[in-house]
Coordinates of C-alpha atoms and ligand atoms in Angstrom, one line a residue:
M1 CA 0.3 10.5 -0.5
A2 CA 2.2 7.3 -1.1
G3 CA 1.4 6.6 -4.8
E4 CA 1.6 8.4 -8.2
D5 CA -2.2 8.2 -8.9
A6 CA -3.2 9.4 -5.4
T7 CA -1.0 12.4 -5.9
R8 CA -2.6 13.2 -9.2
I9 CA -6.1 12.7 -7.7
A10 CA -5.2 15.0 -4.8
E11 CA -4.0 17.7 -7.2
L12 CA -7.2 17.4 -9.2
F13 CA -9.2 17.8 -5.9
I14 CA -7.2 20.9 -4.9
W15 CA -7.8 22.5 -8.3
M16 CA -11.5 21.6 -8.2
A17 CA -11.9 23.0 -4.7
A18 CA -10.1 26.2 -5.8
G19 CA -12.4 26.5 -8.9
A20 CA -15.5 25.9 -6.8
A21 CA -14.3 28.5 -4.3
L22 CA -13.7 31.0 -7.1
I23 CA -17.2 30.5 -8.5
W24 CA -18.7 30.6 -5.0
L25 CA -17.0 33.9 -4.2
A26 CA -18.2 35.4 -7.5
V27 CA -21.8 34.4 -6.9
I28 CA -21.8 35.6 -3.3
G29 CA -20.0 38.8 -4.4
V30 CA -22.7 39.5 -7.0
A31 CA -25.4 38.7 -4.5
V32 CA -24.0 41.1 -1.9
Y33 CA -23.5 43.8 -4.6
A34 CA -27.1 43.5 -5.7
T35 CA -28.6 43.5 -2.3
R36 CA -26.3 45.8 -0.2
V37 CA -24.2 47.9 -2.5
R38 CA -26.5 49.0 -5.3
T39 CA -29.9 49.2 -3.8
G40 CA -31.1 52.0 -6.1
A41 CA -32.3 51.7 -9.7
H42 CA -30.4 49.2 -11.9
N43 CA -28.1 50.4 -14.6
P44 CA -29.1 48.0 -17.4
R45 CA -25.6 48.0 -18.8
I46 CA -23.9 46.9 -15.6
A47 CA -26.7 44.4 -14.9
R48 CA -26.2 42.8 -18.3
L49 CA -22.4 42.7 -17.8
L50 CA -22.9 41.0 -14.4
I51 CA -25.3 38.4 -15.7
I52 CA -23.3 37.6 -18.7
G53 CA -19.9 37.9 -17.1
A54 CA -20.3 36.5 -13.6
G55 CA -23.4 34.3 -14.4
A56 CA -22.3 32.7 -17.6
V57 CA -18.7 33.4 -18.8
L58 CA -16.9 32.9 -15.5
P59 CA -18.5 29.5 -14.6
V60 CA -18.2 28.2 -18.1
L61 CA -14.6 29.2 -18.2
V62 CA -13.7 27.8 -14.8
L63 CA -15.7 24.6 -15.2
G64 CA -14.5 24.1 -18.7
I65 CA -10.9 24.3 -17.6
L66 CA -11.5 21.9 -14.8
L67 CA -13.3 19.5 -17.1
A68 CA -10.5 19.6 -19.6
Y69 CA -8.0 18.9 -16.8
G70 CA -10.0 16.0 -15.4
L71 CA -10.5 14.4 -18.8
W72 CA -6.8 14.9 -19.5
L73 CA -6.0 12.8 -16.4
V74 CA -8.3 9.9 -17.4
P75 CA -6.0 8.2 -20.0
E76 CA -3.2 8.7 -17.5
L77 CA -5.1 6.8 -14.8
R78 CA -6.2 4.1 -17.2
R79 CA -2.7 3.5 -18.8
P80 CA -1.7 -0.1 -19.5
A81 CA 0.4 -1.7 -16.8
P82 CA 4.2 -1.9 -17.5
A83 CA 5.5 -5.4 -18.2
N84 CA 7.2 -5.7 -14.8
A85 CA 4.0 -4.8 -12.8
V86 CA 3.1 -7.0 -9.9
K87 CA -0.2 -8.6 -10.7
V88 CA -2.7 -9.0 -7.9
E89 CA -6.2 -10.3 -8.1
V90 CA -8.6 -9.1 -5.4
V91 CA -12.2 -10.4 -4.9
G92 CA -14.6 -8.5 -2.8
E93 CA -16.7 -10.8 -0.6
Q94 CA -19.2 -10.1 2.2
W95 CA -17.1 -8.8 4.2
W96 CA -13.5 -9.5 3.4
W97 CA -11.0 -9.5 0.6
R98 CA -9.7 -12.6 -1.2
V99 CA -6.3 -11.8 -2.6
R100 CA -4.4 -13.8 -5.2
Y101 CA -0.8 -13.6 -6.4
A102 CA 0.6 -15.6 -9.3
R103 CA 3.3 -18.2 -8.8
P104 CA 6.1 -18.3 -11.3
D105 CA 4.5 -21.5 -12.8
G106 CA 1.2 -19.6 -13.5
S107 CA -0.8 -21.1 -10.6
T108 CA -2.0 -18.8 -7.9
V109 CA -1.6 -18.5 -4.2
E110 CA -4.4 -17.2 -2.1
L111 CA -4.2 -14.8 0.8
A112 CA -6.8 -12.6 2.6
N113 CA -7.3 -9.1 3.8
E114 CA -3.7 -8.0 3.2
I115 CA -1.8 -6.9 0.2
R116 CA 1.9 -6.3 0.0
L117 CA 3.6 -4.4 -2.8
P118 CA 7.1 -3.4 -3.7
R119 CA 8.0 0.3 -3.7
G120 CA 8.9 1.9 -7.0
R121 CA 7.2 -0.8 -9.1
A122 CA 3.7 -0.6 -10.6
A123 CA 1.0 -3.0 -9.3
E124 CA -1.9 -4.0 -11.4
F125 CA -5.1 -5.1 -9.6
R126 CA -7.7 -7.3 -11.3
L127 CA -10.8 -6.6 -9.3
L128 CA -13.8 -9.0 -9.0
S129 CA -16.8 -9.6 -6.8
A130 CA -18.2 -12.8 -5.4
D131 CA -21.6 -11.4 -4.4
V132 CA -22.6 -7.7 -4.5
I133 CA -20.9 -4.5 -5.6
H134 CA -17.9 -3.5 -3.5
S135 CA -15.5 -0.7 -4.1
F136 CA -11.8 -1.2 -3.8
W137 CA -10.0 1.9 -2.3
I138 CA -6.6 2.4 -0.9
P139 CA -6.7 6.2 -0.4
P140 CA -2.9 7.0 -0.1
L141 CA -2.2 4.9 -3.2
G142 CA -4.8 5.6 -5.8
G143 CA -8.4 6.1 -6.8
K144 CA -11.4 3.8 -6.0
V145 CA -12.7 1.3 -8.4
D146 CA -15.9 -0.7 -8.1
M147 CA -15.9 -4.5 -7.9
I148 CA -18.9 -5.6 -9.9
P149 CA -20.3 -9.2 -10.0
G150 CA -19.8 -10.7 -13.4
R151 CA -17.3 -8.1 -14.5
V152 CA -13.6 -7.6 -14.2
T153 CA -12.3 -4.1 -13.5
R154 CA -8.7 -3.1 -13.1
M155 CA -6.6 -0.5 -11.4
I156 CA -2.9 0.4 -11.4
V157 CA -1.0 1.9 -8.5
E158 CA 2.6 2.9 -8.2
P159 CA 3.7 3.1 -4.6
T160 CA 6.4 5.7 -4.0
R161 CA 7.2 5.1 -0.3
T162 CA 7.2 2.2 2.1
G163 CA 4.7 1.9 5.0
V164 CA 1.5 0.4 6.1
F165 CA -1.7 1.9 4.6
R166 CA -5.3 1.2 5.1
G167 CA -7.7 0.2 2.4
A168 CA -11.4 0.1 2.7
C169 CA -14.6 -0.8 0.9
A170 CA -16.1 2.4 -0.4
E171 CA -19.5 1.1 -1.5
Y172 CA -22.2 0.0 0.9
C173 CA -22.4 -3.8 0.5
G174 CA -24.4 -5.0 3.5
T175 CA -24.5 -5.2 7.2
S176 CA -20.8 -5.3 7.9
H177 CA -19.7 -3.0 5.1
A178 CA -17.8 -0.9 7.5
L179 CA -15.9 -3.9 8.8
M180 CA -14.1 -5.0 5.7
N181 CA -10.7 -3.3 5.8
L182 CA -7.5 -4.1 4.1
A183 CA -4.0 -3.7 5.2
V184 CA -1.6 -2.6 2.4
V185 CA 2.1 -2.9 3.1
V186 CA 4.5 -1.3 0.8
M187 CA 8.0 -2.8 1.2
E188 CA 11.4 -2.6 -0.5
E189 CA 11.8 -4.9 -3.5
Q190 CA 14.0 -7.5 -1.7
A191 CA 11.8 -7.7 1.4
F192 CA 8.7 -8.0 -0.9
R193 CA 10.3 -10.9 -2.8
R194 CA 11.2 -12.7 0.4
W195 CA 7.6 -12.2 1.7
L196 CA 6.0 -13.5 -1.5
E197 CA 8.3 -16.5 -1.6
H198 CA 7.3 -17.3 2.0
Q199 CA 3.6 -17.0 1.0
F200 CA 4.1 -19.7 -1.7
A201 CA 5.3 -22.2 1.0
D202 CA 2.9 -24.5 3.0
A203 CA 2.0 -23.8 6.6
P204 CA 4.7 -24.7 9.2
A205 CA 4.0 -27.9 11.2
P206 CA 2.8 -27.3 14.8
A207 CA 5.8 -27.2 17.1
S208 CA 4.3 -27.4 20.6
E209 CA 1.7 -29.5 22.4
T210 CA -0.8 -26.6 22.4
T211 CA -0.5 -25.8 18.7
R212 CA -0.7 -29.6 17.9
R213 CA -3.9 -29.7 19.9
G214 CA -5.1 -26.5 18.2
Q215 CA -4.6 -28.0 14.7
A216 CA -6.3 -31.2 15.7
L217 CA -9.3 -29.3 17.0
F218 CA -9.5 -27.1 13.9
L219 CA -9.7 -30.2 11.7
A220 CA -12.0 -32.1 14.0
N221 CA -14.5 -29.2 14.2
G222 CA -14.8 -29.1 10.4
C223 CA -13.1 -25.7 9.9
G224 CA -11.4 -27.2 6.9
A225 CA -14.7 -27.3 5.0
C226 CA -14.5 -23.6 4.5
H227 CA -10.8 -22.7 5.1
T228 CA -7.7 -23.9 3.4
V229 CA -4.4 -24.3 5.4
R230 CA -1.9 -25.6 2.8
G231 CA 0.1 -28.5 4.2
T232 CA -2.9 -29.8 6.2
A233 CA -6.2 -31.6 5.2
A234 CA -8.1 -28.3 5.4
D235 CA -8.9 -27.3 1.8
G236 CA -12.2 -25.4 1.9
V237 CA -12.6 -22.5 -0.4
V238 CA -15.6 -20.6 1.0
G239 CA -13.7 -18.5 3.6
P240 CA -10.3 -16.9 3.8
D241 CA -7.1 -19.0 3.2
L242 CA -5.4 -19.3 6.6
T243 CA -2.1 -20.8 5.5
H244 CA -0.1 -17.8 6.8
V245 CA -2.8 -16.1 8.8
G246 CA -0.5 -15.6 11.9
G247 CA 1.8 -13.5 9.8
R248 CA -0.9 -11.0 8.8
L249 CA -1.2 -7.7 10.6
T250 CA -4.8 -8.1 11.5
I251 CA -7.6 -10.8 11.5
G252 CA -11.3 -10.5 10.6
A253 CA -10.4 -8.0 7.8
G254 CA -8.7 -5.3 9.8
I255 CA -10.8 -5.5 13.0
L256 CA -8.8 -7.6 15.4
P257 CA -5.1 -7.9 16.3
T258 CA -3.3 -11.1 15.3
E259 CA -3.1 -12.6 18.7
P260 CA -4.2 -16.1 20.1
A261 CA -6.8 -14.5 22.3
A262 CA -8.3 -12.5 19.4
F263 CA -8.5 -15.7 17.3
A264 CA -10.3 -17.4 20.2
R265 CA -12.7 -14.5 20.4
W266 CA -13.3 -14.5 16.7
I267 CA -14.1 -18.2 16.6
G268 CA -16.3 -18.1 19.6
Q269 CA -18.2 -14.9 18.9
T270 CA -17.9 -14.3 15.2
R271 CA -21.2 -12.5 14.6
R272 CA -20.9 -10.3 17.7
I273 CA -17.6 -9.0 16.2
K274 CA -18.8 -8.9 12.6
P275 CA -22.7 -8.9 12.4
A276 CA -24.2 -11.1 9.7
A277 CA -20.8 -12.7 8.8
R278 CA -21.1 -16.0 6.9
M279 CA -19.0 -17.9 9.4
P280 CA -21.0 -19.5 12.2
A281 CA -19.7 -18.9 15.7
F282 CA -18.3 -21.9 17.6
H283 CA -19.5 -20.7 21.0
M284 CA -20.2 -24.3 22.1
L285 CA -16.4 -24.9 22.4
P286 CA -14.9 -24.6 25.8
P287 CA -12.4 -21.7 26.3
D288 CA -9.3 -23.9 26.5
E289 CA -10.1 -25.4 23.1
L290 CA -10.6 -22.0 21.6
Q291 CA -7.3 -20.9 23.1
A292 CA -5.5 -23.9 21.6
M293 CA -7.0 -23.2 18.2
G294 CA -6.0 -19.5 18.6
A295 CA -2.5 -20.5 19.5
W296 CA -2.2 -22.7 16.4
L297 CA -3.6 -20.1 14.0
E298 CA -1.2 -17.5 15.4
S299 CA 1.7 -19.9 14.9
L300 CA 0.9 -20.0 11.1
Q301 CA 3.4 -17.3 10.4
Ligands
LIG1 CU1 -17.7 -4.3 0.6 CU2 -18.8 -2.3 1.3

């Protein structure tokens, strides 16, 4: 476990499993007793004792204790965020995650499919959906919370150790539900601040002949109608913001490595990689053009 809430939920799970095992053992024990041990005539006194004791008192006691424990945890998991919490807005979309961080001036900067958090500081997620119900889940950090169209839900996590964790959508949301993953990187405070500062900046200018060509092709093919790359003419809002896409751990929401060849594959065969994805495949483009676009996107560190 890498978060306070995940630890509490894991403890709850262990106690519930233990309680369930206890009740199961009692029920099976009574069944064995009744069918194997005492096959003769019933002693009404013992029968009554078993029915009331093992059939009613024990389950009520065990389940009552577990219910009280679970309810006692609820306010703990729904506590208000501390004032210094990192605020992150995440929008579930078919089939990727739109991620927003607030700038100091109150405006927001958009990312996709990757969340970074500082260790030892709470993070508050504001969860929304752009289309259907998704469920936001980072198992090592906390519980899962539904993202419901037209409603805002929230979740707080407190990462306790650094590392890269995988998040997933935990509610079936259409064809490529299993292909919307999320990389969650927990960093030390200083590294996190540097990273966030870098995300606020515009995309770097292309530095080589290939990447210049890649950028020109990206703009000429109309990719900017759906994607934003801050610092260029591309300002679409339908798809993921690609300003620093080359600096992310994965592309396509956790399904391809961040490499020029993977970008080229993604652009040329989008729906083979992610069935029913909204983005049309640009398979009409020759391989060298796809490679150039891939090289440019990968250079957007
Ligand atoms: Cu989004 Cu399942």
